[in-house]
């Protein structure tokens, strides 16, 4: 990452549905973040179900997925809540990214977590599960601000942007903190690489 480039952020949306609210939210967040962070969507819908017997010759979608994660400066996980946890599709992607042993695509990446739902608790339980998994993956995740967001019919305008100024402010704060976090972690990585 050179000084004049925005850091790139691999965005993994935990829903494979075309009309996903989380995908729509991620799009709105990407537009808000654009001055500071380059959010790139990394698809998970074509990944096979994790099977260690596939590790000897990684399927093409797995190789594509792992290289897109590894090529990014940071990771943003945006999860729906299914059955008070994360969707199986997201868990599957997290498993592939962690494997083969010793070749994790996640370890040491600065990261953030968010999620939206029409439900009242705003994916809080799913995100809590995801934070536990992120620890095992050695993702370095920001804690605040937390984004537990309940989507209502009036949340998005016709362009898919966020209408509520208070929510836009919260998202802007989230982006500012995350961008600072990415810069700090990458600086430390550079110093470590140079043996300072
Ligand atoms: C849900 N939904 C849901 N919502 C929630 O707030 N807590 C939950 O535990 C669940 N559980 C759940 C399980 C399953 C199998 C489905 C299909 C749905 C509702 C969910 O939030 C809603 O469908 C969202 O639209 C899912 O996000 P995406 O896929 O639209 O991004």
PDB file of N, CA and C in Angstrom, residues 1-2 4-12 26-42 68-69 71-76 78 110 175-176 178-180 182-183 186:
ATOM      1  N   UNK A   1       0.851  -1.198   0.000  1.00  0.00           N
ATOM      2  CA  UNK A   1       0.000   0.000   0.000  1.00  0.00           C
ATOM      3  C   UNK A   1       0.881   1.240   0.000  1.00  0.00           C
ATOM      4  N   UNK A   2       0.785   2.077  -1.015  1.00  0.00           N
ATOM      5  CA  UNK A   2       1.582   3.299  -1.020  1.00  0.00           C
ATOM      6  C   UNK A   2       0.795   4.414  -0.340  1.00  0.00           C
ATOM      7  N   UNK A   4      -0.336   7.281  -1.179  1.00  0.00           N
ATOM      8  CA  UNK A   4      -1.433   7.995  -1.832  1.00  0.00           C
ATOM      9  C   UNK A   4      -2.611   7.098  -2.169  1.00  0.00           C
ATOM     10  N   UNK A   5      -2.496   5.783  -1.905  1.00  0.00           N
ATOM     11  CA  UNK A   5      -3.613   4.879  -2.205  1.00  0.00           C
ATOM     12  C   UNK A   5      -4.485   4.692  -0.983  1.00  0.00           C
ATOM     13  N   UNK A   6      -5.799   4.582  -1.232  1.00  0.00           N
ATOM     14  CA  UNK A   6      -6.670   4.201  -0.120  1.00  0.00           C
ATOM     15  C   UNK A   6      -6.419   2.740   0.204  1.00  0.00           C
ATOM     16  N   UNK A   7      -6.446   2.355   1.493  1.00  0.00           N
ATOM     17  CA  UNK A   7      -6.338   0.937   1.817  1.00  0.00           C
ATOM     18  C   UNK A   7      -7.499   0.172   1.195  1.00  0.00           C
ATOM     19  N   UNK A   8      -7.225  -1.047   0.745  1.00  0.00           N
ATOM     20  CA  UNK A   8      -8.291  -1.879   0.196  1.00  0.00           C
ATOM     21  C   UNK A   8      -8.862  -2.764   1.311  1.00  0.00           C
ATOM     22  N   UNK A   9     -10.179  -2.893   1.283  1.00  0.00           N
ATOM     23  CA  UNK A   9     -10.875  -3.689   2.309  1.00  0.00           C
ATOM     24  C   UNK A   9     -11.692  -4.765   1.602  1.00  0.00           C
ATOM     25  N   UNK A  10     -11.404  -6.025   1.911  1.00  0.00           N
ATOM     26  CA  UNK A  10     -12.194  -7.138   1.377  1.00  0.00           C
ATOM     27  C   UNK A  10     -13.496  -7.221   2.167  1.00  0.00           C
ATOM     28  N   UNK A  11     -14.619  -7.019   1.480  1.00  0.00           N
ATOM     29  CA  UNK A  11     -15.926  -7.066   2.149  1.00  0.00           C
ATOM     30  C   UNK A  11     -16.557  -8.428   1.887  1.00  0.00           C
ATOM     31  N   UNK A  12     -16.787  -9.168   2.957  1.00  0.00           N
ATOM     32  CA  UNK A  12     -17.465 -10.460   2.844  1.00  0.00           C
ATOM     33  C   UNK A  12     -18.864 -10.289   3.427  1.00  0.00           C
ATOM     34  N   UNK A  26     -24.122  -3.009   2.769  1.00  0.00           N
ATOM     35  CA  UNK A  26     -22.685  -2.948   2.479  1.00  0.00           C
ATOM     36  C   UNK A  26     -22.413  -1.972   1.328  1.00  0.00           C
ATOM     37  N   UNK A  27     -23.324  -1.946   0.348  1.00  0.00           N
ATOM     38  CA  UNK A  27     -23.164  -1.010  -0.761  1.00  0.00           C
ATOM     39  C   UNK A  27     -23.233   0.430  -0.286  1.00  0.00           C
ATOM     40  N   UNK A  28     -24.200   0.706   0.597  1.00  0.00           N
ATOM     41  CA  UNK A  28     -24.334   2.066   1.148  1.00  0.00           C
ATOM     42  C   UNK A  28     -23.086   2.432   1.953  1.00  0.00           C
ATOM     43  N   UNK A  29     -22.592   1.469   2.729  1.00  0.00           N
ATOM     44  CA  UNK A  29     -21.394   1.712   3.546  1.00  0.00           C
ATOM     45  C   UNK A  29     -20.178   1.966   2.638  1.00  0.00           C
ATOM     46  N   UNK A  30     -20.088   1.190   1.555  1.00  0.00           N
ATOM     47  CA  UNK A  30     -18.953   1.358   0.630  1.00  0.00           C
ATOM     48  C   UNK A  30     -18.942   2.768   0.039  1.00  0.00           C
ATOM     49  N   UNK A  31     -20.125   3.290  -0.290  1.00  0.00           N
ATOM     50  CA  UNK A  31     -20.182   4.655  -0.871  1.00  0.00           C
ATOM     51  C   UNK A  31     -19.795   5.701   0.171  1.00  0.00           C
ATOM     52  N   UNK A  32     -20.233   5.478   1.421  1.00  0.00           N
ATOM     53  CA  UNK A  32     -19.851   6.421   2.480  1.00  0.00           C
ATOM     54  C   UNK A  32     -18.346   6.367   2.762  1.00  0.00           C
ATOM     55  N   UNK A  33     -17.785   5.160   2.647  1.00  0.00           N
ATOM     56  CA  UNK A  33     -16.368   4.958   3.001  1.00  0.00           C
ATOM     57  C   UNK A  33     -15.417   5.390   1.895  1.00  0.00           C
ATOM     58  N   UNK A  34     -15.964   5.567   0.677  1.00  0.00           N
ATOM     59  CA  UNK A  34     -15.114   5.731  -0.517  1.00  0.00           C
ATOM     60  C   UNK A  34     -13.984   6.761  -0.389  1.00  0.00           C
ATOM     61  N   UNK A  35     -14.182   7.889   0.291  1.00  0.00           N
ATOM     62  CA  UNK A  35     -13.045   8.827   0.381  1.00  0.00           C
ATOM     63  C   UNK A  35     -11.853   8.249   1.155  1.00  0.00           C
ATOM     64  N   UNK A  36     -12.108   7.287   2.041  1.00  0.00           N
ATOM     65  CA  UNK A  36     -11.018   6.791   2.902  1.00  0.00           C
ATOM     66  C   UNK A  36     -10.611   5.352   2.625  1.00  0.00           C
ATOM     67  N   UNK A  37     -11.581   4.526   2.275  1.00  0.00           N
ATOM     68  CA  UNK A  37     -11.320   3.089   2.136  1.00  0.00           C
ATOM     69  C   UNK A  37     -11.920   2.578   0.825  1.00  0.00           C
ATOM     70  N   UNK A  38     -11.177   1.688   0.179  1.00  0.00           N
ATOM     71  CA  UNK A  38     -11.642   1.089  -1.081  1.00  0.00           C
ATOM     72  C   UNK A  38     -12.251  -0.280  -0.760  1.00  0.00           C
ATOM     73  N   UNK A  39     -13.582  -0.318  -0.632  1.00  0.00           N
ATOM     74  CA  UNK A  39     -14.263  -1.560  -0.264  1.00  0.00           C
ATOM     75  C   UNK A  39     -14.507  -2.420  -1.506  1.00  0.00           C
ATOM     76  N   UNK A  40     -13.951  -3.634  -1.480  1.00  0.00           N
ATOM     77  CA  UNK A  40     -14.089  -4.558  -2.620  1.00  0.00           C
ATOM     78  C   UNK A  40     -14.853  -5.785  -2.165  1.00  0.00           C
ATOM     79  N   UNK A  41     -15.922  -6.115  -2.884  1.00  0.00           N
ATOM     80  CA  UNK A  41     -16.761  -7.250  -2.491  1.00  0.00           C
ATOM     81  C   UNK A  41     -16.101  -8.568  -2.893  1.00  0.00           C
ATOM     82  N   UNK A  42     -16.054  -9.498  -1.949  1.00  0.00           N
ATOM     83  CA  UNK A  42     -15.485 -10.822  -2.199  1.00  0.00           C
ATOM     84  C   UNK A  42     -16.615 -11.842  -2.072  1.00  0.00           C
ATOM     85  N   UNK A  68      -8.132 -13.168  -2.956  1.00  0.00           N
ATOM     86  CA  UNK A  68      -8.752 -11.840  -2.805  1.00  0.00           C
ATOM     87  C   UNK A  68      -8.649 -11.352  -1.353  1.00  0.00           C
ATOM     88  N   UNK A  69      -8.812 -12.254  -0.404  1.00  0.00           N
ATOM     89  CA  UNK A  69      -8.656 -11.866   1.010  1.00  0.00           C
ATOM     90  C   UNK A  69      -7.197 -11.471   1.274  1.00  0.00           C
ATOM     91  N   UNK A  71      -4.981 -10.400  -0.699  1.00  0.00           N
ATOM     92  CA  UNK A  71      -4.541  -9.200  -1.412  1.00  0.00           C
ATOM     93  C   UNK A  71      -5.068  -7.904  -0.814  1.00  0.00           C
ATOM     94  N   UNK A  72      -5.983  -8.006   0.143  1.00  0.00           N
ATOM     95  CA  UNK A  72      -6.576  -6.796   0.731  1.00  0.00           C
ATOM     96  C   UNK A  72      -5.791  -6.365   1.975  1.00  0.00           C
ATOM     97  N   UNK A  73      -5.865  -5.067   2.269  1.00  0.00           N
ATOM     98  CA  UNK A  73      -5.195  -4.545   3.467  1.00  0.00           C
ATOM     99  C   UNK A  73      -5.996  -4.846   4.727  1.00  0.00           C
ATOM    100  N   UNK A  74      -7.291  -5.123   4.584  1.00  0.00           N
ATOM    101  CA  UNK A  74      -8.156  -5.332   5.755  1.00  0.00           C
ATOM    102  C   UNK A  74      -9.390  -6.106   5.325  1.00  0.00           C
ATOM    103  N   UNK A  75     -10.159  -6.529   6.318  1.00  0.00           N
ATOM    104  CA  UNK A  75     -11.357  -7.337   6.057  1.00  0.00           C
ATOM    105  C   UNK A  75     -12.545  -6.730   6.797  1.00  0.00           C
ATOM    106  N   UNK A  76     -13.692  -6.675   6.111  1.00  0.00           N
ATOM    107  CA  UNK A  76     -14.949  -6.241   6.732  1.00  0.00           C
ATOM    108  C   UNK A  76     -15.972  -7.356   6.554  1.00  0.00           C
ATOM    109  N   UNK A  78     -19.728  -8.568   7.045  1.00  0.00           N
ATOM    110  CA  UNK A  78     -21.076  -8.032   7.246  1.00  0.00           C
ATOM    111  C   UNK A  78     -22.047  -9.206   7.276  1.00  0.00           C
ATOM    112  N   UNK A 110      -6.223  -6.534   9.882  1.00  0.00           N
ATOM    113  CA  UNK A 110      -7.152  -5.640  10.578  1.00  0.00           C
ATOM    114  C   UNK A 110      -8.565  -5.901  10.064  1.00  0.00           C
ATOM    115  N   UNK A 175     -16.414   4.224  10.007  1.00  0.00           N
ATOM    116  CA  UNK A 175     -15.429   4.245   8.912  1.00  0.00           C
ATOM    117  C   UNK A 175     -14.153   4.958   9.360  1.00  0.00           C
ATOM    118  N   UNK A 176     -14.314   6.072  10.085  1.00  0.00           N
ATOM    119  CA  UNK A 176     -13.137   6.816  10.554  1.00  0.00           C
ATOM    120  C   UNK A 176     -12.279   5.953  11.478  1.00  0.00           C
ATOM    121  N   UNK A 178     -12.284   2.675  11.730  1.00  0.00           N
ATOM    122  CA  UNK A 178     -11.739   1.516  11.007  1.00  0.00           C
ATOM    123  C   UNK A 178     -10.551   1.939  10.137  1.00  0.00           C
ATOM    124  N   UNK A 179     -10.683   3.068   9.442  1.00  0.00           N
ATOM    125  CA  UNK A 179      -9.582   3.538   8.586  1.00  0.00           C
ATOM    126  C   UNK A 179      -8.331   3.810   9.427  1.00  0.00           C
ATOM    127  N   UNK A 180      -8.527   4.395  10.607  1.00  0.00           N
ATOM    128  CA  UNK A 180      -7.378   4.666  11.490  1.00  0.00           C
ATOM    129  C   UNK A 180      -6.761   3.349  11.972  1.00  0.00           C
ATOM    130  N   UNK A 182      -6.827   0.424  10.410  1.00  0.00           N
ATOM    131  CA  UNK A 182      -6.128  -0.216   9.288  1.00  0.00           C
ATOM    132  C   UNK A 182      -4.757   0.435   9.109  1.00  0.00           C
ATOM    133  N   UNK A 183      -4.732   1.770   9.167  1.00  0.00           N
ATOM    134  CA  UNK A 183      -3.462   2.480   8.994  1.00  0.00           C
ATOM    135  C   UNK A 183      -2.486   2.095  10.104  1.00  0.00           C
ATOM    136  N   UNK A 186      -1.271  -1.571   9.703  1.00  0.00           N
ATOM    137  CA  UNK A 186      -0.362  -1.724   8.571  1.00  0.00           C
ATOM    138  C   UNK A 186       0.981  -1.058   8.855  1.00  0.00           C
TER     139      UNK A 186
END
